[in-house]
Amino acid sequence: GKKIPNHDEL
Amino acid sequence: NIFRAAGDLSHLISILILLNTIQKSRSIAGISLKTQILYVLVFLTRYLDLTYRYVSIYNTLMKLFFISSSIYIVYLMIYKFKNTETEQIDTFPIEYLIGGSFILSLIFNYKFQFGEILWSFSLWLESVAILPQLFMLQRTGEARTLTTHYIFALGAYRTLYIPNWIFRWISEGRVDYLAIFTGIVQTIIYSDFFYIYYHRVLKGFKFELP
């Protein structure tokens, strides 16, 4: 599946 | 990295300028309530992930700050310094922005999952959230300098994130297509404003639209 980028930004 | 740090700093400064402007002048003249309400929505839908996702203490504190300050600003605008004159020119139909962002978030997301859809919705909505404010500027034709500094700092935040994403792509191989695309859309929406800001405000003229 698609890779989810880590949501570590604001 | 430096771009991300500068972007976050500029985001922080924009809120402080806005709060300071309202508190000092005891007025919200020229500030779009609709844009501020959209930011509350943006911050709530994106940052409530702090309840289940831990990144860092810095990240958590910033999220708490943006959620609480945006709600506080809306509170000030509605209850404390209500301005019917400004409200009358704040007529941008935001339901289309909210509806459009919602539809886009259903189509474009990393996973069809509640949290991911909310994240995508917040990105789309943020990219257009300034429109009611810019629309108001256009209608009045001029703005207080502090208001323009606020809009500039807010626009600079996402614009500075663009080199940050390029930097992270090169150094970490990390790519967030959604954030990058919506960030570019947002920067394009600001570009006209940036141009006028540069030519008028920085050269000491009053902010007036040509």
PDB file of C-alpha atoms in Angstrom:
ATOM      1  CA  GLY A   1       0.000   0.000   0.000  1.00  0.00           C
ATOM      2  CA  LYS A   2       0.838   3.668   0.047  1.00  0.00           C
ATOM      3  CA  LYS A   3       3.430   4.765   2.542  1.00  0.00           C
ATOM      4  CA  ILE A   4       2.103   7.260   5.086  1.00  0.00           C
ATOM      5  CA  PRO A   5       4.674   9.957   5.864  1.00  0.00           C
ATOM      6  CA  ASN A   6       5.098  10.596   9.571  1.00  0.00           C
ATOM      7  CA  HIS A   7       3.133  13.676  10.508  1.00  0.00           C
ATOM      8  CA  ASP A   8       5.844  15.309  12.552  1.00  0.00           C
ATOM      9  CA  GLU A   9       5.510  18.859  11.228  1.00  0.00           C
ATOM     10  CA  LEU A  10       3.277  21.727  12.240  1.00  0.00           C
TER      11      LEU A  10
ATOM     12  CA  ASN B   1      16.692  22.403   9.784  1.00  0.00           C
ATOM     13  CA  ILE B   2      16.862  26.149   9.424  1.00  0.00           C
ATOM     14  CA  PHE B   3      13.895  26.511   7.052  1.00  0.00           C
ATOM     15  CA  ARG B   4      11.541  24.588   9.276  1.00  0.00           C
ATOM     16  CA  ALA B   5      12.718  26.483  12.358  1.00  0.00           C
ATOM     17  CA  ALA B   6      12.316  29.820  10.575  1.00  0.00           C
ATOM     18  CA  GLY B   7       8.895  28.748   9.306  1.00  0.00           C
ATOM     19  CA  ASP B   8       7.661  27.791  12.763  1.00  0.00           C
ATOM     20  CA  LEU B   9       9.089  30.964  14.232  1.00  0.00           C
ATOM     21  CA  SER B  10       7.323  33.066  11.642  1.00  0.00           C
ATOM     22  CA  HIS B  11       4.077  31.199  12.345  1.00  0.00           C
ATOM     23  CA  LEU B  12       4.476  31.951  16.036  1.00  0.00           C
ATOM     24  CA  ILE B  13       5.316  35.590  15.377  1.00  0.00           C
ATOM     25  CA  SER B  14       2.256  36.036  13.146  1.00  0.00           C
ATOM     26  CA  ILE B  15      -0.067  35.003  15.999  1.00  0.00           C
ATOM     27  CA  LEU B  16       1.773  37.232  18.464  1.00  0.00           C
ATOM     28  CA  ILE B  17       1.500  40.213  16.093  1.00  0.00           C
ATOM     29  CA  LEU B  18      -2.221  39.610  15.705  1.00  0.00           C
ATOM     30  CA  LEU B  19      -2.833  39.234  19.450  1.00  0.00           C
ATOM     31  CA  ASN B  20      -0.732  42.278  20.193  1.00  0.00           C
ATOM     32  CA  THR B  21      -2.514  44.356  17.556  1.00  0.00           C
ATOM     33  CA  ILE B  22      -5.936  43.457  18.950  1.00  0.00           C
ATOM     34  CA  GLN B  23      -4.974  43.978  22.597  1.00  0.00           C
ATOM     35  CA  LYS B  24      -3.167  47.277  22.063  1.00  0.00           C
ATOM     36  CA  SER B  25      -5.651  48.938  19.731  1.00  0.00           C
ATOM     37  CA  ARG B  26      -8.569  47.249  21.508  1.00  0.00           C
ATOM     38  CA  SER B  27     -10.022  46.754  18.059  1.00  0.00           C
ATOM     39  CA  ILE B  28     -10.335  44.112  15.396  1.00  0.00           C
ATOM     40  CA  ALA B  29     -10.889  46.517  12.516  1.00  0.00           C
ATOM     41  CA  GLY B  30      -9.721  45.055   9.223  1.00  0.00           C
ATOM     42  CA  ILE B  31      -9.291  41.506  10.544  1.00  0.00           C
ATOM     43  CA  SER B  32     -11.427  38.801   8.982  1.00  0.00           C
ATOM     44  CA  LEU B  33     -13.345  36.757  11.542  1.00  0.00           C
ATOM     45  CA  LYS B  34     -14.016  34.156   8.872  1.00  0.00           C
ATOM     46  CA  THR B  35     -10.307  33.574   8.280  1.00  0.00           C
ATOM     47  CA  GLN B  36      -9.770  33.252  12.028  1.00  0.00           C
ATOM     48  CA  ILE B  37     -12.608  30.730  12.337  1.00  0.00           C
ATOM     49  CA  LEU B  38     -11.071  28.727   9.483  1.00  0.00           C
ATOM     50  CA  TYR B  39      -7.751  28.648  11.365  1.00  0.00           C
ATOM     51  CA  VAL B  40      -9.482  27.272  14.455  1.00  0.00           C
ATOM     52  CA  LEU B  41     -10.842  24.497  12.223  1.00  0.00           C
ATOM     53  CA  VAL B  42      -7.420  23.932  10.633  1.00  0.00           C
ATOM     54  CA  PHE B  43      -5.625  23.703  13.973  1.00  0.00           C
ATOM     55  CA  LEU B  44      -8.274  21.531  15.615  1.00  0.00           C
ATOM     56  CA  THR B  45      -8.429  19.023  12.754  1.00  0.00           C
ATOM     57  CA  ARG B  46      -4.651  18.807  12.358  1.00  0.00           C
ATOM     58  CA  TYR B  47      -3.365  19.142  15.899  1.00  0.00           C
ATOM     59  CA  LEU B  48      -5.825  17.064  17.879  1.00  0.00           C
ATOM     60  CA  ASP B  49      -3.542  14.198  16.857  1.00  0.00           C
ATOM     61  CA  LEU B  50      -1.500  15.264  19.866  1.00  0.00           C
ATOM     62  CA  THR B  51      -3.911  13.174  21.913  1.00  0.00           C
ATOM     63  CA  TYR B  52      -2.702   9.951  20.261  1.00  0.00           C
ATOM     64  CA  ARG B  53       0.563  10.777  18.475  1.00  0.00           C
ATOM     65  CA  TYR B  54       3.625  11.975  20.342  1.00  0.00           C
ATOM     66  CA  VAL B  55       6.363  13.671  18.314  1.00  0.00           C
ATOM     67  CA  SER B  56       8.298  15.840  20.751  1.00  0.00           C
ATOM     68  CA  ILE B  57       7.680  18.219  23.608  1.00  0.00           C
ATOM     69  CA  TYR B  58       8.318  21.111  21.207  1.00  0.00           C
ATOM     70  CA  ASN B  59       5.720  19.757  18.778  1.00  0.00           C
ATOM     71  CA  THR B  60       3.143  19.261  21.550  1.00  0.00           C
ATOM     72  CA  LEU B  61       3.636  22.721  23.024  1.00  0.00           C
ATOM     73  CA  MET B  62       3.405  24.402  19.632  1.00  0.00           C
ATOM     74  CA  LYS B  63       0.206  22.531  18.819  1.00  0.00           C
ATOM     75  CA  LEU B  64      -1.335  23.499  22.138  1.00  0.00           C
ATOM     76  CA  PHE B  65      -0.313  27.094  21.556  1.00  0.00           C
ATOM     77  CA  PHE B  66      -1.832  27.259  18.063  1.00  0.00           C
ATOM     78  CA  ILE B  67      -5.106  25.630  19.123  1.00  0.00           C
ATOM     79  CA  SER B  68      -5.561  27.783  22.206  1.00  0.00           C
ATOM     80  CA  SER B  69      -4.445  31.081  20.665  1.00  0.00           C
ATOM     81  CA  SER B  70      -6.702  30.664  17.624  1.00  0.00           C
ATOM     82  CA  ILE B  71      -9.721  29.966  19.843  1.00  0.00           C
ATOM     83  CA  TYR B  72      -8.790  32.915  22.056  1.00  0.00           C
ATOM     84  CA  ILE B  73      -8.567  35.234  19.025  1.00  0.00           C
ATOM     85  CA  VAL B  74     -12.025  34.177  17.821  1.00  0.00           C
ATOM     86  CA  TYR B  75     -13.330  34.715  21.362  1.00  0.00           C
ATOM     87  CA  LEU B  76     -11.861  38.241  21.401  1.00  0.00           C
ATOM     88  CA  MET B  77     -13.335  38.980  17.992  1.00  0.00           C
ATOM     89  CA  ILE B  78     -16.838  37.765  18.809  1.00  0.00           C
ATOM     90  CA  TYR B  79     -17.276  38.768  22.434  1.00  0.00           C
ATOM     91  CA  LYS B  80     -14.752  41.365  23.461  1.00  0.00           C
ATOM     92  CA  PHE B  81     -14.106  43.634  20.524  1.00  0.00           C
ATOM     93  CA  LYS B  82     -17.050  42.882  18.302  1.00  0.00           C
ATOM     94  CA  ASN B  83     -16.975  45.078  15.201  1.00  0.00           C
ATOM     95  CA  THR B  84     -20.103  45.073  13.078  1.00  0.00           C
ATOM     96  CA  GLU B  85     -18.562  47.388  10.508  1.00  0.00           C
ATOM     97  CA  THR B  86     -15.766  44.927   9.775  1.00  0.00           C
ATOM     98  CA  GLU B  87     -18.222  42.040   9.825  1.00  0.00           C
ATOM     99  CA  GLN B  88     -20.238  43.675   7.091  1.00  0.00           C
ATOM    100  CA  ILE B  89     -17.343  43.546   4.652  1.00  0.00           C
ATOM    101  CA  ASP B  90     -16.330  40.037   5.737  1.00  0.00           C
ATOM    102  CA  THR B  91     -18.545  38.322   3.209  1.00  0.00           C
ATOM    103  CA  PHE B  92     -16.432  35.598   1.650  1.00  0.00           C
ATOM    104  CA  PRO B  93     -18.517  32.393   1.345  1.00  0.00           C
ATOM    105  CA  ILE B  94     -16.389  30.094   3.501  1.00  0.00           C
ATOM    106  CA  GLU B  95     -18.819  27.188   3.276  1.00  0.00           C
ATOM    107  CA  TYR B  96     -17.393  26.548  -0.199  1.00  0.00           C
ATOM    108  CA  LEU B  97     -13.854  26.478   1.174  1.00  0.00           C
ATOM    109  CA  ILE B  98     -14.858  24.058   3.924  1.00  0.00           C
ATOM    110  CA  GLY B  99     -16.947  21.885   1.595  1.00  0.00           C
ATOM    111  CA  GLY B 100     -14.299  21.855  -1.125  1.00  0.00           C
ATOM    112  CA  SER B 101     -11.547  20.972   1.341  1.00  0.00           C
ATOM    113  CA  PHE B 102     -13.675  18.173   2.732  1.00  0.00           C
ATOM    114  CA  ILE B 103     -14.307  16.664  -0.704  1.00  0.00           C
ATOM    115  CA  LEU B 104     -10.616  16.960  -1.618  1.00  0.00           C
ATOM    116  CA  SER B 105      -9.636  15.305   1.646  1.00  0.00           C
ATOM    117  CA  LEU B 106     -11.895  12.344   0.832  1.00  0.00           C
ATOM    118  CA  ILE B 107     -10.218  11.979  -2.565  1.00  0.00           C
ATOM    119  CA  PHE B 108      -6.620  12.771  -1.592  1.00  0.00           C
ATOM    120  CA  ASN B 109      -5.379  11.143   1.592  1.00  0.00           C
ATOM    121  CA  TYR B 110      -2.711   8.623   2.535  1.00  0.00           C
ATOM    122  CA  LYS B 111      -5.261   6.187   3.891  1.00  0.00           C
ATOM    123  CA  PHE B 112      -9.038   6.257   4.056  1.00  0.00           C
ATOM    124  CA  GLN B 113      -8.950   6.578   7.812  1.00  0.00           C
ATOM    125  CA  PHE B 114     -10.479   9.162  10.117  1.00  0.00           C
ATOM    126  CA  GLY B 115      -7.175  10.628  11.303  1.00  0.00           C
ATOM    127  CA  GLU B 116      -5.671  10.732   7.807  1.00  0.00           C
ATOM    128  CA  ILE B 117      -8.754  12.384   6.303  1.00  0.00           C
ATOM    129  CA  LEU B 118      -8.712  15.019   9.047  1.00  0.00           C
ATOM    130  CA  TRP B 119      -5.019  15.625   8.379  1.00  0.00           C
ATOM    131  CA  SER B 120      -5.652  16.058   4.643  1.00  0.00           C
ATOM    132  CA  PHE B 121      -8.682  18.289   5.289  1.00  0.00           C
ATOM    133  CA  SER B 122      -6.579  20.578   7.483  1.00  0.00           C
ATOM    134  CA  LEU B 123      -3.924  20.893   4.762  1.00  0.00           C
ATOM    135  CA  TRP B 124      -6.439  21.805   2.048  1.00  0.00           C
ATOM    136  CA  LEU B 125      -8.318  24.186   4.296  1.00  0.00           C
ATOM    137  CA  GLU B 126      -5.146  25.893   5.476  1.00  0.00           C
ATOM    138  CA  SER B 127      -4.085  26.505   1.889  1.00  0.00           C
ATOM    139  CA  VAL B 128      -7.185  28.669   1.296  1.00  0.00           C
ATOM    140  CA  ALA B 129      -7.934  29.948   4.826  1.00  0.00           C
ATOM    141  CA  ILE B 130      -6.438  33.379   4.155  1.00  0.00           C
ATOM    142  CA  LEU B 131      -8.814  34.083   1.239  1.00  0.00           C
ATOM    143  CA  PRO B 132     -11.533  35.874   3.306  1.00  0.00           C
ATOM    144  CA  GLN B 133      -8.805  38.108   4.777  1.00  0.00           C
ATOM    145  CA  LEU B 134      -7.292  38.914   1.371  1.00  0.00           C
ATOM    146  CA  PHE B 135     -10.784  39.454  -0.011  1.00  0.00           C
ATOM    147  CA  MET B 136     -11.456  41.966   2.772  1.00  0.00           C
ATOM    148  CA  LEU B 137      -8.189  43.769   2.028  1.00  0.00           C
ATOM    149  CA  GLN B 138      -9.222  44.025  -1.573  1.00  0.00           C
ATOM    150  CA  ARG B 139     -12.584  45.489  -0.649  1.00  0.00           C
ATOM    151  CA  THR B 140     -11.215  48.116   1.720  1.00  0.00           C
ATOM    152  CA  GLY B 141      -8.227  48.824  -0.507  1.00  0.00           C
ATOM    153  CA  GLU B 142      -5.896  49.466   2.400  1.00  0.00           C
ATOM    154  CA  ALA B 143      -4.880  47.977   5.714  1.00  0.00           C
ATOM    155  CA  ARG B 144      -3.122  48.869   8.901  1.00  0.00           C
ATOM    156  CA  THR B 145       0.584  48.083   8.651  1.00  0.00           C
ATOM    157  CA  LEU B 146       0.415  45.630  11.539  1.00  0.00           C
ATOM    158  CA  THR B 147      -2.301  43.647   9.805  1.00  0.00           C
ATOM    159  CA  THR B 148      -0.104  43.353   6.733  1.00  0.00           C
ATOM    160  CA  HIS B 149       2.851  42.210   8.902  1.00  0.00           C
ATOM    161  CA  TYR B 150       0.562  39.547  10.347  1.00  0.00           C
ATOM    162  CA  ILE B 151      -0.493  38.289   6.911  1.00  0.00           C
ATOM    163  CA  PHE B 152       3.102  38.360   5.721  1.00  0.00           C
ATOM    164  CA  ALA B 153       4.424  36.334   8.681  1.00  0.00           C
ATOM    165  CA  LEU B 154       1.611  33.822   8.285  1.00  0.00           C
ATOM    166  CA  GLY B 155       2.328  33.412   4.572  1.00  0.00           C
ATOM    167  CA  ALA B 156       6.068  33.158   5.188  1.00  0.00           C
ATOM    168  CA  TYR B 157       5.528  30.117   7.422  1.00  0.00           C
ATOM    169  CA  ARG B 158       4.246  27.828   4.677  1.00  0.00           C
ATOM    170  CA  THR B 159       6.531  29.358   2.067  1.00  0.00           C
ATOM    171  CA  LEU B 160       9.558  28.560   4.272  1.00  0.00           C
ATOM    172  CA  TYR B 161       8.285  25.006   4.622  1.00  0.00           C
ATOM    173  CA  ILE B 162       8.853  24.476   0.887  1.00  0.00           C
ATOM    174  CA  PRO B 163      12.697  24.584   1.102  1.00  0.00           C
ATOM    175  CA  ASN B 164      12.312  22.541   4.312  1.00  0.00           C
ATOM    176  CA  TRP B 165      10.534  19.799   2.347  1.00  0.00           C
ATOM    177  CA  ILE B 166      13.204  19.868  -0.351  1.00  0.00           C
ATOM    178  CA  PHE B 167      15.854  19.638   2.366  1.00  0.00           C
ATOM    179  CA  ARG B 168      14.123  16.690   4.055  1.00  0.00           C
ATOM    180  CA  TRP B 169      13.613  14.957   0.721  1.00  0.00           C
ATOM    181  CA  ILE B 170      17.352  15.153   0.048  1.00  0.00           C
ATOM    182  CA  SER B 171      18.592  14.402   3.569  1.00  0.00           C
ATOM    183  CA  GLU B 172      15.978  11.883   4.787  1.00  0.00           C
ATOM    184  CA  GLY B 173      14.233  10.767   1.616  1.00  0.00           C
ATOM    185  CA  ARG B 174      11.010  11.948   3.245  1.00  0.00           C
ATOM    186  CA  VAL B 175       8.304  13.205   0.892  1.00  0.00           C
ATOM    187  CA  ASP B 176       4.814  14.331   1.911  1.00  0.00           C
ATOM    188  CA  TYR B 177       3.102  14.958  -1.438  1.00  0.00           C
ATOM    189  CA  LEU B 178      -0.070  16.344   0.119  1.00  0.00           C
ATOM    190  CA  ALA B 179       1.704  18.859   2.313  1.00  0.00           C
ATOM    191  CA  ILE B 180       3.975  19.901  -0.559  1.00  0.00           C
ATOM    192  CA  PHE B 181       1.151  20.354  -3.066  1.00  0.00           C
ATOM    193  CA  THR B 182      -1.133  22.275  -0.685  1.00  0.00           C
ATOM    194  CA  GLY B 183       1.850  24.298   0.544  1.00  0.00           C
ATOM    195  CA  ILE B 184       2.570  25.387  -3.011  1.00  0.00           C
ATOM    196  CA  VAL B 185      -1.106  26.269  -3.588  1.00  0.00           C
ATOM    197  CA  GLN B 186      -1.021  28.340  -0.397  1.00  0.00           C
ATOM    198  CA  THR B 187       2.148  30.145  -1.461  1.00  0.00           C
ATOM    199  CA  ILE B 188       0.639  30.953  -4.853  1.00  0.00           C
ATOM    200  CA  ILE B 189      -2.425  32.451  -3.138  1.00  0.00           C
ATOM    201  CA  TYR B 190      -0.077  34.661  -1.107  1.00  0.00           C
ATOM    202  CA  SER B 191       2.185  35.600  -4.003  1.00  0.00           C
ATOM    203  CA  ASP B 192       0.214  38.664  -5.078  1.00  0.00           C
ATOM    204  CA  PHE B 193       0.109  39.870  -1.484  1.00  0.00           C
ATOM    205  CA  PHE B 194       3.860  39.257  -1.021  1.00  0.00           C
ATOM    206  CA  TYR B 195       4.550  41.317  -4.107  1.00  0.00           C
ATOM    207  CA  ILE B 196       2.509  44.301  -2.922  1.00  0.00           C
ATOM    208  CA  TYR B 197       3.864  43.935   0.627  1.00  0.00           C
ATOM    209  CA  TYR B 198       7.414  44.080  -0.683  1.00  0.00           C
ATOM    210  CA  HIS B 199       6.782  47.129  -2.837  1.00  0.00           C
ATOM    211  CA  ARG B 200       4.689  49.153  -0.390  1.00  0.00           C
ATOM    212  CA  VAL B 201       5.258  48.210   3.206  1.00  0.00           C
ATOM    213  CA  LEU B 202       8.981  47.516   3.097  1.00  0.00           C
ATOM    214  CA  LYS B 203       9.605  50.756   1.273  1.00  0.00           C
ATOM    215  CA  GLY B 204       7.654  52.703   3.878  1.00  0.00           C
ATOM    216  CA  PHE B 205       4.504  53.414   1.927  1.00  0.00           C
ATOM    217  CA  LYS B 206       1.049  52.840   3.264  1.00  0.00           C
ATOM    218  CA  PHE B 207      -0.412  49.500   2.286  1.00  0.00           C
ATOM    219  CA  GLU B 208      -2.764  50.345  -0.528  1.00  0.00           C
ATOM    220  CA  LEU B 209      -3.794  48.091  -3.324  1.00  0.00           C
ATOM    221  CA  PRO B 210      -3.042  49.438  -6.774  1.00  0.00           C
TER     222      PRO B 210
END
